Amino acid sequence: MRDILIGIDAGTSVIKSVAFDLKGRQIAAAAVPNSYETVGRTGAVQDMARTWADTARTLSELAGKIENLGARVVAVAVTGQGDGTWLIDKAGDPVGKGWLWLDARAGDTVLRLRGEGGDAERFSHTGSGLAACQQGSQLRWMLDEAPEMLEGASTGFHCKDWLYFKLTGIRATDPSEACFTFGDFRTRAYSETVIDVLGLRGQKYLLPDIVDGAVTHHGLSESAAALTGLVAGTPIVMGYVDVVCTSLGAGLYDPGSDTGCSIIGSTGMHMRLATSPDDVRLNDDLTGYTMCMPIPGVYAQMQSNMAATLNIDWILSVAGGLLNSMGVEKTKAELLAQMEVWLAEANDRPPIFHPYISEAGERGPFVDASARASFIGLTMSSGFPDMVRAVFDGLALAARDCYLAMGPLPQRVRLTGGAARSAALRRIIGGALGASIQTSEREEAGAAGAAMIAAVSLGLYGSMAECIQEWVTPCQRPAEPADEKLSRHFDAVFPAYRQSREVLRPVWETMTKQQDKVQ
């Protein structure tokens, strides 16, 4: 009996395969830590062969946890980290390593393209701001600065596209990544205008066919079956990009409600639902993303701050490094537990922190590859707990900044991602947004969203709305109302947060130029 759906979610930190029954209940999961390497000051790449081997390993390990898994699988759906550039040759072998969304080498390229006059027209088609993390920007950088990187390349993938190719032998991408990078969200097809604005007419051959996993699938290849322990011919479904799949699993698709969705992971994604092309709100700063959802005529409109939990990782590493220098070793789990103590000890009015800790700068609600983190308002009375609280407040202020770029603040936000487990962070974000916060009992929203696409694609449900009623709605926990005192605090602080980040932009640029000279 075929009674299992598998969702693969190849994230920046972890690659996982998760098995669900046909009603959406999680049965088992297998995960492998992911890793990437830096290139110079701003590059970030990942070994493509290792990524596939790790993904195959999670499927094989899942087969070891579930009896007779191969014969029971209805379909496997794959999603993964978005943006980036993963090149292969005609034989299907990697051309170099995969560039990640964290790679900021194309920062100057983005500034030049945004200043050349065609970016507004490009934005009108994609609904998405140009950023250094995107494949279009990265390909243009390669073309201009290192054309040898393109030698021998025949197809340009994103992470999930590469895994789909290794599973099926099919060169394809999905409507979400294809359209926010090179296409028109209204037509769900590539746009000649966008390709021309990016100056990539001569590289159009790299763009794979667009395959909508909500209506199409391909069979598992013999070679992939041998590696994974699954049965050759098993339907493989191309999921949409990970943030779309996560938004599905977290409950963004709820027409008629004033509900947003935020993913607080390595990066921060803040989303509103657009139920038609006319409902998409494009801003004057030409920033954000408009992503097709696996539902006809429906979109997830997003603003994304580049670094979310990376900021928490940074402040933890500062604490851990200081303790280690004094001969005291603490695990990350111990430091996370201590963080709750620091938050409780912090002043109610901590300094302002701009959470731009990534070397890739910022992409939402403004684009600036030179953006850097900073504390504003430190005094002699400021202690380490105040700095920890400021980091958490900074993530919440960045979320508010992002939502306001898409319209009014939502009344309710469905929160997901690893950091959503923190009661303190939920309370702080709810206060900053003046919104109730709702989380889900479902831990693997991204893998679940991919599996939901497969469930609809294979006809197990007549529509995504029907699937959501069974897979998502029962998992929602009661909403936690916003703390009114915190809301008043953030209402007072936010103008200074925004003013100071605007004033600092020329400072970031000067600092970046100085660093470049030193190197």
XYZ file of N, CA and C in Angstrom, residues 246-349:
312
model
N 7.545 26.709 3.035
C 7.387 26.958 4.473
C 6.147 27.780 4.751
N 5.874 28.764 3.901
C 4.669 29.575 4.107
C 3.408 28.729 3.974
N 3.432 27.750 3.063
C 2.301 26.828 2.939
C 2.112 26.029 4.224
N 3.214 25.437 4.690
C 3.148 24.608 5.880
C 2.817 25.389 7.143
N 3.145 26.698 7.144
C 2.902 27.529 8.328
C 1.534 28.183 8.326
N 0.858 28.228 7.166
C -0.502 28.754 7.146
C -0.677 30.136 6.556
N 0.244 30.581 5.673
C 0.057 31.887 5.043
C -1.207 31.906 4.177
N -1.477 30.801 3.479
C -2.641 30.781 2.589
C -3.914 30.649 3.422
N -4.510 31.796 3.700
C -5.726 31.872 4.515
C -6.539 33.061 4.004
N -7.093 32.947 2.776
C -7.775 34.086 2.154
C -8.872 34.666 3.042
N -8.938 35.991 3.054
C -9.969 36.667 3.833
C -9.540 37.073 5.224
N -8.363 36.611 5.669
C -7.868 36.985 6.993
C -6.703 37.954 6.847
N -6.492 38.790 7.839
C -5.366 39.727 7.848
C -4.202 39.065 8.571
N -3.593 38.095 7.887
C -2.561 37.269 8.498
C -1.275 37.338 7.697
N -0.185 37.620 8.380
C 1.133 37.554 7.778
C 1.828 36.284 8.217
N 2.998 36.043 7.656
C 3.791 34.873 8.031
C 5.253 35.273 8.050
N 5.936 34.952 9.121
C 7.366 35.239 9.230
C 8.127 33.953 9.515
N 9.225 33.786 8.790
C 10.141 32.673 9.022
C 11.387 33.266 9.661
N 11.663 32.893 10.897
C 12.854 33.383 11.573
C 13.870 32.253 11.602
N 14.667 32.192 10.549
C 15.730 31.208 10.432
C 17.045 31.925 10.253
N 17.966 31.339 9.491
C 19.224 32.023 9.216
C 18.962 33.413 8.661
N 17.970 33.482 7.777
C 17.487 34.760 7.262
C 16.074 34.978 7.782
N 15.564 36.182 7.625
C 14.204 36.488 8.065
C 13.320 36.770 6.872
N 12.236 36.023 6.719
C 11.293 36.232 5.621
C 9.958 36.658 6.199
N 9.429 37.762 5.678
C 8.178 38.311 6.194
C 7.218 38.448 5.024
N 6.025 37.834 5.134
C 5.171 37.616 3.975
C 3.739 38.077 4.184
N 3.156 38.555 3.104
C 1.723 38.797 3.037
C 1.191 38.046 1.826
N -0.088 37.678 1.883
C -0.712 36.942 0.796
C -1.330 37.915 -0.198
N -1.067 37.698 -1.476
C -1.720 38.451 -2.552
C -2.575 37.464 -3.334
N -3.868 37.701 -3.372
C -4.793 36.726 -3.947
C -5.059 36.945 -5.431
N -4.361 37.906 -6.028
C -4.452 38.127 -7.476
C -3.269 38.993 -7.876
N -2.932 39.049 -9.170
C -1.851 39.942 -9.599
C -2.109 41.393 -9.212
N -3.369 41.819 -9.238
C -3.699 43.201 -8.897
C -3.525 43.488 -7.410
N -3.484 42.444 -6.604
C -3.329 42.606 -5.153
C -1.862 42.743 -4.750
N -0.940 42.525 -5.679
C 0.487 42.684 -5.399
C 0.800 44.173 -5.266
N 1.477 44.556 -4.183
C 1.801 45.960 -3.917
C 3.301 46.173 -4.141
N 3.632 46.868 -5.209
C 5.035 47.132 -5.529
C 5.445 48.472 -4.927
N 6.601 48.492 -4.254
C 7.018 49.714 -3.570
C 7.958 50.562 -4.427
N 8.068 51.827 -4.047
C 8.869 52.781 -4.821
C 10.371 52.512 -4.722
N 10.800 51.801 -3.680
C 12.227 51.515 -3.503
C 12.692 50.308 -4.322
N 11.756 49.667 -5.016
C 12.064 48.506 -5.877
C 12.735 47.384 -5.085
N 12.137 47.017 -3.960
C 12.701 45.966 -3.109
C 11.647 44.898 -2.817
N 12.111 43.807 -2.220
C 11.224 42.716 -1.833
C 11.137 41.646 -2.908
N 10.287 40.675 -2.676
C 10.079 39.560 -3.597
C 8.578 39.372 -3.834
N 8.246 38.977 -5.042
C 6.905 38.484 -5.339
C 7.075 37.072 -5.865
N 6.554 36.099 -5.114
C 6.770 34.692 -5.461
C 5.453 34.006 -5.779
N 5.416 33.370 -6.934
C 4.262 32.553 -7.299
C 4.080 31.449 -6.264
N 2.841 31.207 -5.875
C 2.521 30.073 -5.020
C 1.916 28.959 -5.870
N 1.910 27.741 -5.385
C 1.384 26.618 -6.175
C -0.138 26.598 -6.194
N -0.713 27.791 -6.363
C -2.155 27.985 -6.427
C -2.382 29.018 -7.534
N -3.210 28.745 -8.509
C -3.379 29.676 -9.630
C -3.728 31.095 -9.175
N -2.970 32.084 -9.690
C -3.265 33.483 -9.427
C -2.914 33.985 -8.049
N -2.239 33.174 -7.228
C -1.940 33.545 -5.844
C -0.436 33.707 -5.671
N -0.049 34.703 -4.827
C 1.359 35.044 -4.653
C 1.672 35.266 -3.177
N 2.909 34.990 -2.833
C 3.447 35.391 -1.532
C 4.323 36.609 -1.792
N 3.923 37.752 -1.228
C 4.748 38.946 -1.357
C 5.616 39.035 -0.114
N 6.922 39.248 -0.311
C 7.867 39.112 0.787
C 8.849 40.263 0.848
N 9.246 40.559 2.067
C 10.442 41.346 2.320
C 11.330 40.484 3.201
N 12.605 40.488 2.912
C 13.513 39.583 3.624
C 14.720 40.330 4.157
N 14.875 40.316 5.484
C 16.135 40.815 6.038
C 17.164 39.677 5.980
N 18.343 40.011 5.490
C 19.346 39.006 5.129
C 19.722 38.091 6.290
N 19.858 38.653 7.486
C 20.322 37.861 8.625
C 19.326 37.955 9.772
N 18.861 36.809 10.253
C 17.975 36.773 11.415
C 18.694 36.056 12.560
N 18.574 34.720 12.634
C 19.226 34.010 13.735
C 20.753 34.072 13.636
N 21.297 34.471 12.468
C 22.751 34.676 12.385
C 23.205 35.707 13.402
N 22.346 36.679 13.709
C 22.677 37.683 14.717
C 22.735 37.071 16.114
N 21.788 36.152 16.388
C 21.799 35.463 17.683
C 23.034 34.570 17.782
N 23.363 33.884 16.681
C 24.571 33.058 16.666
C 25.805 33.917 16.971
N 25.819 35.121 16.404
C 26.968 36.014 16.620
C 27.098 36.419 18.086
N 26.027 36.861 18.708
C 26.126 37.317 20.097
C 26.451 36.138 21.020
N 25.969 34.940 20.661
C 26.336 33.747 21.429
C 27.823 33.438 21.285
N 28.346 33.602 20.067
C 29.769 33.322 19.850
C 30.638 34.315 20.607
N 30.174 35.560 20.726
C 30.910 36.542 21.525
C 30.970 36.090 22.981
N 29.817 35.677 23.510
C 29.778 35.215 24.899
C 30.640 33.973 25.095
N 30.484 33.006 24.168
C 31.252 31.772 24.289
C 32.738 32.005 24.170
N 33.148 32.892 23.255
C 34.566 33.189 23.093
C 35.164 33.846 24.327
N 34.415 34.745 24.928
C 34.900 35.406 26.139
C 35.060 34.399 27.282
N 34.082 33.528 27.446
C 34.170 32.516 28.504
C 35.334 31.557 28.247
N 35.496 31.142 26.976
C 36.597 30.232 26.644
C 37.948 30.858 26.945
N 38.072 32.169 26.721
C 39.348 32.837 26.986
C 39.696 32.828 28.467
N 38.687 32.585 29.313
C 38.912 32.503 30.767
C 38.879 31.065 31.262
N 38.922 30.128 30.298
C 38.971 28.716 30.679
C 37.632 28.103 31.003
N 36.538 28.768 30.653
C 35.197 28.247 30.927
C 34.555 27.844 29.598
N 34.230 26.577 29.448
C 33.628 26.114 28.199
C 32.136 25.863 28.393
N 31.347 26.401 27.480
C 29.904 26.221 27.514
C 29.434 25.742 26.144
N 28.509 24.792 26.146
C 27.931 24.326 24.890
C 26.948 25.369 24.375
N 26.575 25.226 23.101
C 25.592 26.151 22.547
C 24.271 26.039 23.286
N 23.886 24.813 23.670
C 22.638 24.620 24.415
C 22.686 25.353 25.753
N 23.833 25.302 26.419
C 23.972 26.003 27.704
C 23.911 27.514 27.509
N 24.520 28.002 26.437
C 24.482 29.436 26.161
C 23.074 29.890 25.801
N 22.345 29.063 25.062
C 20.961 29.400 24.730
C 20.099 29.474 25.979
N 20.327 28.555 26.913
C 19.579 28.592 28.170
C 19.918 29.859 28.958
N 21.197 30.224 28.959
C 21.623 31.432 29.663
C 21.047 32.684 28.996
N 20.804 32.610 27.708
C 20.265 33.766 26.993
C 18.929 34.189 27.581
N 18.102 33.229 27.969
C 16.820 33.569 28.582
C 17.039 34.337 29.892
N 18.096 33.987 30.616
C 18.427 34.706 31.851
C 18.851 36.132 31.528
N 19.722 36.277 30.517
C 20.165 37.620 30.123
C 18.993 38.485 29.691
N 18.069 37.902 28.928
C 16.905 38.669 28.480
C 16.070 39.142 29.660
N 15.944 38.301 30.674
C 15.170 38.680 31.863
C 15.867 39.782 32.660
N 17.202 39.815 32.603
C 17.965 40.804 33.363
C 18.109 42.140 32.640
N 17.792 42.177 31.360
C 18.052 43.361 30.547
C 17.147 44.521 30.919
N 17.648 45.724 30.629
C 16.874 46.941 30.814
C 15.693 46.942 29.839
N 14.591 47.550 30.255
C 13.414 47.616 29.388
C 13.634 48.493 28.158
N 14.650 49.351 28.196
C 14.948 50.233 27.063
C 16.410 50.033 26.662
